[in-house]
C-alpha cells in the first residue's frame, strides 16, 4: 500500500503541510510551464522557459540539466534539432516533455542502461554533471524510436488529481443527494475515473475503499465543509466512462511504462503513487473510447437519466485542445442544461497553479471549490 500525504508533491519527505501561496511572480504549472502561452517562441526558448520554471519550483535537478542541454543542442543543430525536424509542436503541446518522456521510456524499458545510471526511477545515482554526453549518445543510437515517441501527446494521468476529483464528488453528493454518472474527457488510462476506489484518510476516518493499494492521508487543508463520513458513505458512482484521442490500457505493460515515463524520474513518491493506482485499475479497468471529445460527448450525454447526476470532468487537458475542438465541446455541454461540469485547470490568479471549479448546472456561473498543485496535492478547499 502506498500512503500519500498532502505535502508530498512539495516535499517528498514531509508528513504534513499546506499549499504554498504565490505572492509575487505567478507560478506557472509545472506540467507545461506556461507552454500554452509560448506564442512565437522558438523551440529552444520553450525548453529554457520550462527549465527556468523547474528551477523556481525547486523540482527535478536531473530534468533541469537535461532540458537546458537539449536547448543548447537545438541551437547548435544537434541531434535534438534533427529529432524535432518536421514534427508539429504548437503552443501547449510541451515538446520538451515529449522528449523527456521518450528518454525515460527507453530507461524504464531497459534499452538505455548507460542513461539509467542517472535515473533514480531505475536505481541510478550518478551526478547530473555527466548526464548530457550519455543522453546525446542514447538519442543518436535510438533516433527512430525517440522520434516516433515525439509524435505522442503527453499523458500524465496523474492519480494525485483523484484527491481533487473525489472532494468535488463529495461536495456534489452533499448538494444533490443523487447517484453520479461520471464522464471524463481526456481520460488517458482512466485512472481518475476510479477516484472513489482509492482510500482517503481524513481526521482518523477512512473514506473510499479501505482495501485500495493507494491511500491519501489528509489530502485536504481544510477539507470540504460537509459531513465527510456521511457523504462518502452515500456517494455512489453508478456509471463511468471516458474518451481520449490516444487512450492507454492500464492492464498492458507497455502502456504502464508510457504512463510512468511522463513522471519525473527523481520524484519517486509520484512513481510509487502511479504504480499503486495502476495496481488498483488493473482489477477493474474503465473502458476509455478512442475518440475526440466533441464526437464522443453527444452520444454519452444522450444517455442522461433524471435519477442520476451526470458530471463531466476534465483535468489539465485544456492546453492540449485546439480552439475549434474546445468550442465544439462547449456547444455540446451547453445543449445539456442538466449536466454538471467539474474541472481542474490552471488558476487565473496568483493563489495557486491549479483550481477546481464547478458549473452546477453547466450554464450556471463558475464556482471555485479548491486550489491545488498541478499534480493535485496539496489541496486547499476554498469555499
CSV table of N, CA and C in Angstrom, one decimal, residues 183-239:
chain,number,residue,atom,x,y,z
A,183,UNK,N,-18.4,11.2,-16.3
A,183,UNK,CA,-17.8,11.2,-17.7
A,183,UNK,C,-16.5,12.0,-17.7
A,184,UNK,N,-15.5,11.5,-18.3
A,184,UNK,CA,-14.2,12.3,-18.4
A,184,UNK,C,-13.7,12.5,-19.8
A,185,UNK,N,-13.4,13.7,-20.2
A,185,UNK,CA,-12.8,13.9,-21.5
A,185,UNK,C,-11.3,14.1,-21.3
A,186,UNK,N,-10.5,13.5,-22.1
A,186,UNK,CA,-9.0,13.5,-21.9
A,186,UNK,C,-8.7,12.5,-20.8
A,187,UNK,N,-9.3,11.3,-20.8
A,187,UNK,CA,-9.2,10.4,-19.7
A,187,UNK,C,-7.9,9.6,-19.7
A,188,UNK,N,-7.2,9.5,-20.7
A,188,UNK,CA,-5.9,8.7,-20.8
A,188,UNK,C,-6.2,7.3,-20.5
A,189,UNK,N,-5.7,6.8,-19.3
A,189,UNK,CA,-5.9,5.4,-18.9
A,189,UNK,C,-7.1,5.2,-18.0
A,190,UNK,N,-7.8,6.3,-17.7
A,190,UNK,CA,-9.0,6.2,-16.8
A,190,UNK,C,-8.7,6.1,-15.3
A,191,UNK,N,-7.4,6.5,-14.9
A,191,UNK,CA,-7.1,6.3,-13.5
A,191,UNK,C,-7.9,7.3,-12.6
A,192,UNK,N,-8.3,8.4,-13.1
A,192,UNK,CA,-9.0,9.3,-12.3
A,192,UNK,C,-10.5,9.1,-12.3
A,193,UNK,N,-11.0,8.2,-13.3
A,193,UNK,CA,-12.4,7.8,-13.3
A,193,UNK,C,-12.7,6.9,-12.1
A,194,UNK,N,-11.7,6.4,-11.4
A,194,UNK,CA,-12.0,5.5,-10.3
A,194,UNK,C,-11.5,6.1,-9.0
A,195,UNK,N,-11.7,7.4,-8.9
A,195,UNK,CA,-11.3,8.2,-7.7
A,195,UNK,C,-11.9,7.7,-6.5
A,196,UNK,N,-13.2,7.2,-6.5
A,196,UNK,CA,-13.9,6.7,-5.4
A,196,UNK,C,-13.4,5.3,-4.9
A,197,UNK,N,-12.5,4.7,-5.7
A,197,UNK,CA,-12.0,3.4,-5.4
A,197,UNK,C,-10.6,3.5,-4.7
A,198,UNK,N,-10.1,4.7,-4.5
A,198,UNK,CA,-8.9,4.9,-3.7
A,198,UNK,C,-9.3,5.2,-2.2
A,199,UNK,N,-8.4,5.1,-1.3
A,199,UNK,CA,-8.7,5.4,0.1
A,199,UNK,C,-8.2,6.8,0.5
A,200,UNK,N,-9.0,7.4,1.3
A,200,UNK,CA,-8.7,8.8,1.8
A,200,UNK,C,-8.9,8.8,3.3
A,201,UNK,N,-7.8,9.1,4.0
A,201,UNK,CA,-7.8,9.1,5.5
A,201,UNK,C,-7.9,10.6,5.9
A,202,UNK,N,-9.0,10.9,6.6
A,202,UNK,CA,-9.3,12.3,7.0
A,202,UNK,C,-9.7,12.3,8.4
A,203,UNK,N,-9.0,13.0,9.3
A,203,UNK,CA,-9.4,13.1,10.7
A,203,UNK,C,-9.5,11.7,11.4
A,204,UNK,N,-8.7,10.8,10.9
A,204,UNK,CA,-8.7,9.5,11.5
A,204,UNK,C,-9.7,8.5,10.9
A,205,UNK,N,-10.6,9.0,10.0
A,205,UNK,CA,-11.5,8.2,9.3
A,205,UNK,C,-11.1,7.9,7.9
A,206,UNK,N,-11.4,6.7,7.5
A,206,UNK,CA,-11.0,6.2,6.2
A,206,UNK,C,-12.2,6.3,5.2
A,207,UNK,N,-12.1,7.1,4.2
A,207,UNK,CA,-13.2,7.2,3.2
A,207,UNK,C,-12.8,6.5,1.9
A,208,UNK,N,-13.7,6.2,1.1
A,208,UNK,CA,-13.4,5.5,-0.2
A,208,UNK,C,-13.3,4.0,0.1
A,209,UNK,N,-12.3,3.4,-0.6
A,209,UNK,CA,-12.1,1.9,-0.4
A,209,UNK,C,-10.9,1.7,0.5
A,210,UNK,N,-11.2,1.2,1.7
A,210,UNK,CA,-10.1,0.9,2.6
A,210,UNK,C,-9.1,-0.2,2.1
A,211,UNK,N,-9.5,-1.0,1.2
A,211,UNK,CA,-8.6,-2.0,0.7
A,211,UNK,C,-7.8,-1.6,-0.5
A,212,UNK,N,-7.9,-0.3,-0.9
A,212,UNK,CA,-7.1,0.2,-2.1
A,212,UNK,C,-5.6,0.2,-1.8
A,213,UNK,N,-4.8,-0.1,-2.8
A,213,UNK,CA,-3.4,0.0,-2.6
A,213,UNK,C,-2.9,1.4,-2.6
A,214,UNK,N,-3.8,2.4,-3.0
A,214,UNK,CA,-3.4,3.8,-3.0
A,214,UNK,C,-4.2,4.5,-1.9
A,215,UNK,N,-3.5,5.1,-0.9
A,215,UNK,CA,-4.2,5.8,0.2
A,215,UNK,C,-3.7,7.2,0.3
A,216,UNK,N,-4.6,8.2,0.3
A,216,UNK,CA,-4.3,9.6,0.5
A,216,UNK,C,-4.5,9.9,2.0
A,217,UNK,N,-3.5,10.4,2.7
A,217,UNK,CA,-3.6,10.8,4.1
A,217,UNK,C,-3.7,12.3,4.2
A,218,UNK,N,-4.8,12.7,4.8
A,218,UNK,CA,-5.1,14.2,5.0
A,218,UNK,C,-4.8,15.0,3.7
A,219,UNK,N,-5.5,14.7,2.6
A,219,UNK,CA,-5.2,15.3,1.4
A,219,UNK,C,-5.7,16.8,1.3
A,220,UNK,N,-6.6,17.2,2.2
A,220,UNK,CA,-7.2,18.5,2.0
A,220,UNK,C,-7.0,19.3,3.3
A,221,UNK,N,-6.7,20.6,3.0
A,221,UNK,CA,-6.4,21.5,4.2
A,221,UNK,C,-7.0,22.9,3.8
A,222,UNK,N,-8.2,23.2,4.3
A,222,UNK,CA,-9.1,22.4,5.1
A,222,UNK,C,-9.9,21.5,4.1
A,223,UNK,N,-10.6,20.5,4.7
A,223,UNK,CA,-11.4,19.7,3.8
A,223,UNK,C,-12.7,20.4,3.5
A,224,UNK,N,-13.5,19.8,2.6
A,224,UNK,CA,-14.8,20.4,2.3
A,224,UNK,C,-15.7,20.5,3.5
A,225,UNK,N,-16.4,21.6,3.7
A,225,UNK,CA,-17.1,21.9,4.9
A,225,UNK,C,-18.5,21.1,4.9
A,226,UNK,N,-18.4,19.8,4.9
A,226,UNK,CA,-19.6,18.9,4.9
A,226,UNK,C,-19.3,17.8,5.8
A,227,UNK,N,-20.3,17.0,6.1
A,227,UNK,CA,-20.1,15.8,6.9
A,227,UNK,C,-19.5,14.7,6.0
A,228,UNK,N,-18.2,14.6,6.0
A,228,UNK,CA,-17.4,13.8,5.1
A,228,UNK,C,-17.8,12.3,5.2
A,229,UNK,N,-17.8,11.8,6.4
A,229,UNK,CA,-18.1,10.4,6.6
A,229,UNK,C,-19.5,10.0,6.0
A,230,UNK,N,-20.5,10.8,6.4
A,230,UNK,CA,-21.8,10.5,5.9
A,230,UNK,C,-21.9,10.6,4.4
A,231,UNK,N,-21.3,11.7,3.9
A,231,UNK,CA,-21.4,11.9,2.4
A,231,UNK,C,-20.7,10.8,1.7
A,232,UNK,N,-19.5,10.4,2.2
A,232,UNK,CA,-18.7,9.4,1.5
A,232,UNK,C,-19.5,8.1,1.5
A,233,UNK,N,-20.2,7.8,2.6
A,233,UNK,CA,-20.9,6.5,2.6
A,233,UNK,C,-22.1,6.5,1.7
A,234,UNK,N,-22.6,7.7,1.3
A,234,UNK,CA,-23.8,7.8,0.4
A,234,UNK,C,-23.3,8.1,-1.1
A,235,UNK,N,-22.1,8.4,-1.3
A,235,UNK,CA,-21.6,8.6,-2.7
A,235,UNK,C,-21.7,7.3,-3.5
A,236,UNK,N,-22.4,7.4,-4.6
A,236,UNK,CA,-22.5,6.2,-5.5
A,236,UNK,C,-22.2,6.6,-6.9
A,237,UNK,N,-21.1,6.1,-7.5
A,237,UNK,CA,-20.9,6.3,-8.9
A,237,UNK,C,-21.5,5.1,-9.7
A,238,UNK,N,-22.6,5.3,-10.3
A,238,UNK,CA,-23.3,4.2,-10.9
A,238,UNK,C,-22.9,3.9,-12.4
A,239,UNK,N,-22.2,4.9,-13.0
A,239,UNK,CA,-21.6,4.6,-14.3
A,239,UNK,C,-20.4,5.5,-14.5
